[in-house]
Amino acid sequence: MSRLLSLLFGRLPIGWLQLRHNRGRLLAALAGVAFATMLVFVQLGIMGALNGTIRTSYTPFTADIIISSNDGNTLADGSPLARRTLYRALAIDGVVAAAPLYIGKLDWRRPDGSVASLQVIGLPIEAEKFTGPQVTPLIRNLAVADTALIDRQTRGVDTAALAGVGPSKPLQFEVNDRTISAIGTISIGGGFSADGIMVVSDQTFLGLFPNRISGTPSHLLLKVSDLSQSEALVRQLQNRLAGEPMEVHTLDEMIAKDVRYQTTQRPTGVIFGFGVFMGVLVGIVIVYQVLSTDVADHLREYATLKAVGYPHRFFLSIVFEEALVLAAMGFIPGLILAMGIYQVMSQATGLPVLMSPERALMVFAGTLLASTLSGALAARRLKGADPADLF
């Protein structure tokens, strides 16, 4: 460490030697930085899981443009639409196909008494242009009434029990007083609003939700002939539907809007975002406290050096050296602890809480920045110190 810092700063590693001199304080500071790093990682992991589950909830279907009610901000929110809007959209040049999309939620009470919340997606079986890669090969099998594709990663369900489900080995269960036969599986996973996903035909959907009618789908999906014209067609549709309670977006815009709303407007996203802020704040306070105490302990030595002509940037480099050492050495145990917590959280909740290299690098850069900021704050006392007043 001493040799590396000597090469990096081009002088004796005074900051590292001062930290190492008081090992108890050094260990306490490293524990504090590691805790703050772990706290940031955990909050970012949950935020990442929230974003990931929002995006994966769109994978059972696909579209170039989506029309939704203007009183909804997510896939599952919003009032139903008038189906006749579908035919108005098809009348526009460039729109080559359209399909209604039905969204609902129901509880699946399993034989052991546990209950799983399922987000139900209903699509016409002939709408193969609008099905995702996992659903496309199986959508025609849903022509039989009360059949479904069940999410084998549904939270709380034994994945091994669903592994063999197929047309020759259906899984039958009761939901909303109807017997549903799962004749295939998809792999999506649970999110923050549902434990899993079930895909059915539009006719089966209407049977499961008797208060819904075919003329009022949740969203309208559109395909265009030229993807480069999608945004122009969105504007054209917005003008055509002006004055009606609807919004028109490309599918990517809709997903981005959903993620933005759930992470900045919903309490869950706001709480996790505040947790990240608190983690950064705790880290800054801990490192500042350590560096400030160290500066105070060595103020007379610094004053002596200042009296013989050492410039302020020399002392600043010592404080920054200490800040960088604390950041680098505290980050590693924080990362290891966070990876262990990710593993536990993922197994306990079924959420995709994963450590990505990009996140690790981002938090490391943030740790360095927060420590440098703490060092700059702690060094302010040195700048205004008069050597004559210190003796």
mmCIF file of N, CA and C in Angstrom, residues 259-349:
data_model
loop_
_atom_site.group_PDB
_atom_site.id
_atom_site.type_symbol
_atom_site.label_atom_id
_atom_site.label_comp_id
_atom_site.label_asym_id
_atom_site.label_seq_id
_atom_site.Cartn_x
_atom_site.Cartn_y
_atom_site.Cartn_z
ATOM 1 N N VAL A 259 -41.776 3.079 -15.871
ATOM 2 C CA VAL A 259 -40.640 3.014 -14.938
ATOM 3 C C VAL A 259 -40.483 4.345 -14.203
ATOM 4 N N ARG A 260 -40.580 5.435 -14.949
ATOM 5 C CA ARG A 260 -40.405 6.766 -14.345
ATOM 6 C C ARG A 260 -41.471 7.025 -13.279
ATOM 7 N N TYR A 261 -42.697 6.644 -13.591
ATOM 8 C CA TYR A 261 -43.779 6.887 -12.634
ATOM 9 C C TYR A 261 -43.594 6.044 -11.366
ATOM 10 N N GLN A 262 -43.297 4.761 -11.549
ATOM 11 C CA GLN A 262 -43.216 3.885 -10.379
ATOM 12 C C GLN A 262 -41.995 4.164 -9.514
ATOM 13 N N THR A 263 -40.925 4.736 -10.111
ATOM 14 C CA THR A 263 -39.732 5.021 -9.313
ATOM 15 C C THR A 263 -39.721 6.429 -8.725
ATOM 16 N N THR A 264 -40.564 7.322 -9.256
ATOM 17 C CA THR A 264 -40.546 8.701 -8.742
ATOM 18 C C THR A 264 -41.864 9.141 -8.118
ATOM 19 N N GLN A 265 -42.964 8.441 -8.405
ATOM 20 C CA GLN A 265 -44.260 8.853 -7.887
ATOM 21 C C GLN A 265 -44.836 7.861 -6.878
ATOM 22 N N ARG A 266 -44.611 6.580 -7.113
ATOM 23 C CA ARG A 266 -45.136 5.588 -6.182
ATOM 24 C C ARG A 266 -44.303 5.589 -4.899
ATOM 25 N N PRO A 267 -44.929 5.366 -3.737
ATOM 26 C CA PRO A 267 -44.179 5.380 -2.473
ATOM 27 C C PRO A 267 -43.006 4.417 -2.455
ATOM 28 N N THR A 268 -43.167 3.247 -3.068
ATOM 29 C CA THR A 268 -42.083 2.261 -3.042
ATOM 30 C C THR A 268 -40.827 2.818 -3.685
ATOM 31 N N GLY A 269 -40.962 3.400 -4.887
ATOM 32 C CA GLY A 269 -39.797 3.941 -5.575
ATOM 33 C C GLY A 269 -39.192 5.114 -4.843
ATOM 34 N N VAL A 270 -40.043 5.974 -4.292
ATOM 35 C CA VAL A 270 -39.544 7.147 -3.561
ATOM 36 C C VAL A 270 -38.759 6.716 -2.328
ATOM 37 N N ILE A 271 -39.266 5.707 -1.621
ATOM 38 C CA ILE A 271 -38.573 5.231 -0.406
ATOM 39 C C ILE A 271 -37.197 4.667 -0.750
ATOM 40 N N PHE A 272 -37.127 3.870 -1.822
ATOM 41 C CA PHE A 272 -35.833 3.305 -2.189
ATOM 42 C C PHE A 272 -34.874 4.398 -2.647
ATOM 43 N N GLY A 273 -35.374 5.387 -3.372
ATOM 44 C CA GLY A 273 -34.526 6.501 -3.793
ATOM 45 C C GLY A 273 -34.006 7.281 -2.603
ATOM 46 N N PHE A 274 -34.868 7.470 -1.596
ATOM 47 C CA PHE A 274 -34.439 8.162 -0.382
ATOM 48 C C PHE A 274 -33.393 7.336 0.364
ATOM 49 N N GLY A 275 -33.521 6.010 0.294
ATOM 50 C CA GLY A 275 -32.535 5.138 0.930
ATOM 51 C C GLY A 275 -31.158 5.307 0.317
ATOM 52 N N VAL A 276 -31.096 5.467 -1.006
ATOM 53 C CA VAL A 276 -29.811 5.707 -1.671
ATOM 54 C C VAL A 276 -29.214 7.027 -1.179
ATOM 55 N N PHE A 277 -30.040 8.062 -1.089
ATOM 56 C CA PHE A 277 -29.560 9.360 -0.611
ATOM 57 C C PHE A 277 -29.024 9.249 0.815
ATOM 58 N N MET A 278 -29.747 8.509 1.663
ATOM 59 C CA MET A 278 -29.308 8.368 3.055
ATOM 60 C C MET A 278 -27.985 7.615 3.131
ATOM 61 N N GLY A 279 -27.811 6.601 2.288
ATOM 62 C CA GLY A 279 -26.555 5.857 2.281
ATOM 63 C C GLY A 279 -25.386 6.753 1.920
ATOM 64 N N VAL A 280 -25.567 7.589 0.892
ATOM 65 C CA VAL A 280 -24.506 8.515 0.482
ATOM 66 C C VAL A 280 -24.223 9.517 1.604
ATOM 67 N N LEU A 281 -25.297 10.021 2.234
ATOM 68 C CA LEU A 281 -25.135 11.001 3.308
ATOM 69 C C LEU A 281 -24.388 10.399 4.492
ATOM 70 N N VAL A 282 -24.749 9.164 4.859
ATOM 71 C CA VAL A 282 -24.069 8.497 5.977
ATOM 72 C C VAL A 282 -22.583 8.326 5.670
ATOM 73 N N GLY A 283 -22.277 7.921 4.430
ATOM 74 C CA GLY A 283 -20.879 7.740 4.050
ATOM 75 C C GLY A 283 -20.106 9.041 4.134
ATOM 76 N N ILE A 284 -20.696 10.137 3.639
ATOM 77 C CA ILE A 284 -20.014 11.435 3.681
ATOM 78 C C ILE A 284 -19.763 11.867 5.120
ATOM 79 N N VAL A 285 -20.775 11.695 5.971
ATOM 80 C CA VAL A 285 -20.635 12.123 7.371
ATOM 81 C C VAL A 285 -19.557 11.316 8.081
ATOM 82 N N ILE A 286 -19.545 9.998 7.842
ATOM 83 C CA ILE A 286 -18.551 9.153 8.529
ATOM 84 C C ILE A 286 -17.133 9.518 8.097
ATOM 85 N N VAL A 287 -16.910 9.615 6.784
ATOM 86 C CA VAL A 287 -15.562 9.928 6.303
ATOM 87 C C VAL A 287 -15.162 11.341 6.740
ATOM 88 N N TYR A 288 -16.116 12.278 6.686
ATOM 89 C CA TYR A 288 -15.794 13.642 7.112
ATOM 90 C C TYR A 288 -15.387 13.662 8.585
ATOM 91 N N GLN A 289 -16.129 12.917 9.400
ATOM 92 C CA GLN A 289 -15.830 12.903 10.829
ATOM 93 C C GLN A 289 -14.427 12.351 11.087
ATOM 94 N N VAL A 290 -14.084 11.283 10.390
ATOM 95 C CA VAL A 290 -12.762 10.682 10.571
ATOM 96 C C VAL A 290 -11.670 11.657 10.118
ATOM 97 N N LEU A 291 -11.844 12.238 8.936
ATOM 98 C CA LEU A 291 -10.815 13.137 8.402
ATOM 99 C C LEU A 291 -10.709 14.411 9.220
ATOM 100 N N SER A 292 -11.859 14.927 9.650
ATOM 101 C CA SER A 292 -11.841 16.152 10.450
ATOM 102 C C SER A 292 -11.109 15.921 11.766
ATOM 103 N N THR A 293 -11.369 14.781 12.400
ATOM 104 C CA THR A 293 -10.677 14.454 13.655
ATOM 105 C C THR A 293 -9.181 14.303 13.422
ATOM 106 N N ASP A 294 -8.845 13.680 12.298
ATOM 107 C CA ASP A 294 -7.427 13.489 11.999
ATOM 108 C C ASP A 294 -6.727 14.820 11.766
ATOM 109 N N VAL A 295 -7.400 15.724 11.050
ATOM 110 C CA VAL A 295 -6.828 17.055 10.819
ATOM 111 C C VAL A 295 -6.630 17.776 12.152
ATOM 112 N N ALA A 296 -7.627 17.680 13.037
ATOM 113 C CA ALA A 296 -7.515 18.344 14.339
ATOM 114 C C ALA A 296 -6.354 17.772 15.160
ATOM 115 N N ASP A 297 -6.182 16.446 15.096
ATOM 116 C CA ASP A 297 -5.107 15.804 15.869
ATOM 117 C C ASP A 297 -3.724 16.221 15.384
ATOM 118 N N HIS A 298 -3.610 16.531 14.092
ATOM 119 C CA HIS A 298 -2.293 16.837 13.530
ATOM 120 C C HIS A 298 -2.167 18.303 13.131
ATOM 121 N N LEU A 299 -2.998 19.135 13.724
ATOM 122 C CA LEU A 299 -3.003 20.535 13.314
ATOM 123 C C LEU A 299 -1.661 21.220 13.604
ATOM 124 N N ARG A 300 -1.055 20.901 14.744
ATOM 125 C CA ARG A 300 0.232 21.535 15.074
ATOM 126 C C ARG A 300 1.319 21.125 14.082
ATOM 127 N N GLU A 301 1.320 19.827 13.688
ATOM 128 C CA GLU A 301 2.327 19.385 12.713
ATOM 129 C C GLU A 301 2.102 20.077 11.363
ATOM 130 N N TYR A 302 0.810 20.165 10.976
ATOM 131 C CA TYR A 302 0.521 20.849 9.724
ATOM 132 C C TYR A 302 0.940 22.323 9.797
ATOM 133 N N ALA A 303 0.703 22.945 10.952
ATOM 134 C CA ALA A 303 1.042 24.356 11.108
ATOM 135 C C ALA A 303 2.549 24.560 10.980
ATOM 136 N N THR A 304 3.305 23.626 11.539
ATOM 137 C CA THR A 304 4.766 23.732 11.431
ATOM 138 C C THR A 304 5.205 23.662 9.978
ATOM 139 N N LEU A 305 4.635 22.685 9.251
ATOM 140 C CA LEU A 305 4.976 22.554 7.838
ATOM 141 C C LEU A 305 4.535 23.790 7.058
ATOM 142 N N LYS A 306 3.380 24.325 7.444
ATOM 143 C CA LYS A 306 2.883 25.518 6.749
ATOM 144 C C LYS A 306 3.798 26.715 7.015
ATOM 145 N N ALA A 307 4.340 26.791 8.252
ATOM 146 C CA ALA A 307 5.216 27.902 8.617
ATOM 147 C C ALA A 307 6.538 27.864 7.850
ATOM 148 N N VAL A 308 6.980 26.658 7.485
ATOM 149 C CA VAL A 308 8.252 26.575 6.753
ATOM 150 C C VAL A 308 8.047 26.642 5.251
ATOM 151 N N GLY A 309 6.798 26.859 4.820
ATOM 152 C CA GLY A 309 6.573 27.156 3.410
ATOM 153 C C GLY A 309 5.834 26.139 2.569
ATOM 154 N N TYR A 310 5.329 25.068 3.194
ATOM 155 C CA TYR A 310 4.572 24.105 2.388
ATOM 156 C C TYR A 310 3.241 24.732 1.959
ATOM 157 N N PRO A 311 2.889 24.601 0.693
ATOM 158 C CA PRO A 311 1.632 25.228 0.219
ATOM 159 C C PRO A 311 0.402 24.453 0.691
ATOM 160 N N HIS A 312 -0.766 25.088 0.570
ATOM 161 C CA HIS A 312 -2.009 24.457 1.030
ATOM 162 C C HIS A 312 -2.324 23.188 0.236
ATOM 163 N N ARG A 313 -1.943 23.177 -1.055
ATOM 164 C CA ARG A 313 -2.259 21.993 -1.853
ATOM 165 C C ARG A 313 -1.545 20.742 -1.329
ATOM 166 N N PHE A 314 -0.416 20.918 -0.638
ATOM 167 C CA PHE A 314 0.286 19.785 -0.048
ATOM 168 C C PHE A 314 -0.582 19.140 1.043
ATOM 169 N N PHE A 315 -1.155 19.963 1.897
ATOM 170 C CA PHE A 315 -2.013 19.414 2.962
ATOM 171 C C PHE A 315 -3.301 18.841 2.381
ATOM 172 N N LEU A 316 -3.777 19.507 1.326
ATOM 173 C CA LEU A 316 -4.986 19.012 0.669
ATOM 174 C C LEU A 316 -4.744 17.610 0.099
ATOM 175 N N SER A 317 -3.560 17.403 -0.464
ATOM 176 C CA SER A 317 -3.262 16.089 -1.038
ATOM 177 C C SER A 317 -3.194 15.013 0.046
ATOM 178 N N ILE A 318 -2.752 15.391 1.255
ATOM 179 C CA ILE A 318 -2.712 14.411 2.360
ATOM 180 C C ILE A 318 -4.131 13.993 2.751
ATOM 181 N N VAL A 319 -5.007 14.992 2.868
ATOM 182 C CA VAL A 319 -6.389 14.685 3.252
ATOM 183 C C VAL A 319 -7.073 13.864 2.158
ATOM 184 N N PHE A 320 -6.843 14.228 0.895
ATOM 185 C CA PHE A 320 -7.434 13.451 -0.207
ATOM 186 C C PHE A 320 -6.869 12.029 -0.233
ATOM 187 N N GLU A 321 -5.608 11.904 0.098
ATOM 188 C CA GLU A 321 -5.008 10.565 0.148
ATOM 189 C C GLU A 321 -5.730 9.702 1.185
ATOM 190 N N GLU A 322 -5.997 10.263 2.342
ATOM 191 C CA GLU A 322 -6.719 9.520 3.380
ATOM 192 C C GLU A 322 -8.135 9.180 2.902
ATOM 193 N N ALA A 323 -8.774 10.142 2.230
ATOM 194 C CA ALA A 323 -10.139 9.907 1.752
ATOM 195 C C ALA A 323 -10.172 8.772 0.731
ATOM 196 N N LEU A 324 -9.208 8.765 -0.175
ATOM 197 C CA LEU A 324 -9.177 7.716 -1.199
ATOM 198 C C LEU A 324 -8.875 6.352 -0.592
ATOM 199 N N VAL A 325 -7.996 6.317 0.399
ATOM 200 C CA VAL A 325 -7.684 5.041 1.058
ATOM 201 C C VAL A 325 -8.934 4.491 1.755
ATOM 202 N N LEU A 326 -9.639 5.369 2.469
ATOM 203 C CA LEU A 326 -10.858 4.915 3.166
ATOM 204 C C LEU A 326 -11.913 4.439 2.166
ATOM 205 N N ALA A 327 -12.044 5.157 1.048
ATOM 206 C CA ALA A 327 -13.052 4.776 0.048
ATOM 207 C C ALA A 327 -12.731 3.424 -0.568
ATOM 208 N N ALA A 328 -11.455 3.254 -0.972
ATOM 209 C CA ALA A 328 -11.077 2.007 -1.647
ATOM 210 C C ALA A 328 -11.142 0.819 -0.702
ATOM 211 N N MET A 329 -10.635 0.981 0.533
ATOM 212 C CA MET A 329 -10.601 -0.145 1.469
ATOM 213 C C MET A 329 -11.987 -0.432 2.052
ATOM 214 N N GLY A 330 -12.831 0.596 2.162
ATOM 215 C CA GLY A 330 -14.182 0.368 2.690
ATOM 216 C C GLY A 330 -15.130 -0.172 1.642
ATOM 217 N N PHE A 331 -14.841 0.088 0.368
ATOM 218 C CA PHE A 331 -15.741 -0.361 -0.700
ATOM 219 C C PHE A 331 -15.753 -1.885 -0.810
ATOM 220 N N ILE A 332 -14.589 -2.510 -0.678
ATOM 221 C CA ILE A 332 -14.508 -3.963 -0.921
ATOM 222 C C ILE A 332 -15.387 -4.760 0.041
ATOM 223 N N PRO A 333 -15.274 -4.574 1.372
ATOM 224 C CA PRO A 333 -16.194 -5.327 2.254
ATOM 225 C C PRO A 333 -17.658 -4.953 2.042
ATOM 226 N N GLY A 334 -17.911 -3.679 1.684
ATOM 227 C CA GLY A 334 -19.299 -3.286 1.388
ATOM 228 C C GLY A 334 -19.844 -4.036 0.199
ATOM 229 N N LEU A 335 -19.018 -4.212 -0.838
ATOM 230 C CA LEU A 335 -19.438 -4.955 -2.029
ATOM 231 C C LEU A 335 -19.706 -6.423 -1.694
ATOM 232 N N ILE A 336 -18.819 -7.025 -0.910
ATOM 233 C CA ILE A 336 -18.997 -8.448 -0.558
ATOM 234 C C ILE A 336 -20.272 -8.642 0.262
ATOM 235 N N LEU A 337 -20.491 -7.759 1.237
ATOM 236 C CA LEU A 337 -21.713 -7.855 2.044
ATOM 237 C C LEU A 337 -22.965 -7.688 1.181
ATOM 238 N N ALA A 338 -22.915 -6.730 0.250
ATOM 239 C CA ALA A 338 -24.078 -6.483 -0.605
ATOM 240 C C ALA A 338 -24.383 -7.683 -1.488
ATOM 241 N N MET A 339 -23.347 -8.336 -2.008
ATOM 242 C CA MET A 339 -23.577 -9.508 -2.865
ATOM 243 C C MET A 339 -24.245 -10.632 -2.069
ATOM 244 N N GLY A 340 -23.831 -10.783 -0.803
ATOM 245 C CA GLY A 340 -24.489 -11.784 0.036
ATOM 246 C C GLY A 340 -25.950 -11.435 0.295
ATOM 247 N N ILE A 341 -26.209 -10.157 0.559
ATOM 248 C CA ILE A 341 -27.599 -9.720 0.798
ATOM 249 C C ILE A 341 -28.433 -9.878 -0.467
ATOM 250 N N TYR A 342 -27.854 -9.580 -1.632
ATOM 251 C CA TYR A 342 -28.566 -9.767 -2.902
ATOM 252 C C TYR A 342 -29.024 -11.218 -3.034
ATOM 253 N N GLN A 343 -28.105 -12.137 -2.722
ATOM 254 C CA GLN A 343 -28.418 -13.569 -2.860
ATOM 255 C C GLN A 343 -29.581 -13.951 -1.948
ATOM 256 N N VAL A 344 -29.538 -13.481 -0.711
ATOM 257 C CA VAL A 344 -30.605 -13.797 0.244
ATOM 258 C C VAL A 344 -31.934 -13.185 -0.205
ATOM 259 N N MET A 345 -31.888 -11.912 -0.620
ATOM 260 C CA MET A 345 -33.121 -11.227 -1.046
ATOM 261 C C MET A 345 -33.720 -11.892 -2.279
ATOM 262 N N SER A 346 -32.880 -12.286 -3.220
ATOM 263 C CA SER A 346 -33.374 -12.909 -4.444
ATOM 264 C C SER A 346 -34.066 -14.231 -4.151
ATOM 265 N N GLN A 347 -33.463 -15.022 -3.250
ATOM 266 C CA GLN A 347 -34.062 -16.318 -2.907
ATOM 267 C C GLN A 347 -35.345 -16.147 -2.093
ATOM 268 N N ALA A 348 -35.371 -15.135 -1.232
ATOM 269 C CA ALA A 348 -36.527 -14.956 -0.353
ATOM 270 C C ALA A 348 -37.726 -14.341 -1.065
ATOM 271 N N THR A 349 -37.467 -13.466 -2.049
ATOM 272 C CA THR A 349 -38.571 -12.726 -2.681
ATOM 273 C C THR A 349 -38.844 -13.125 -4.122
#
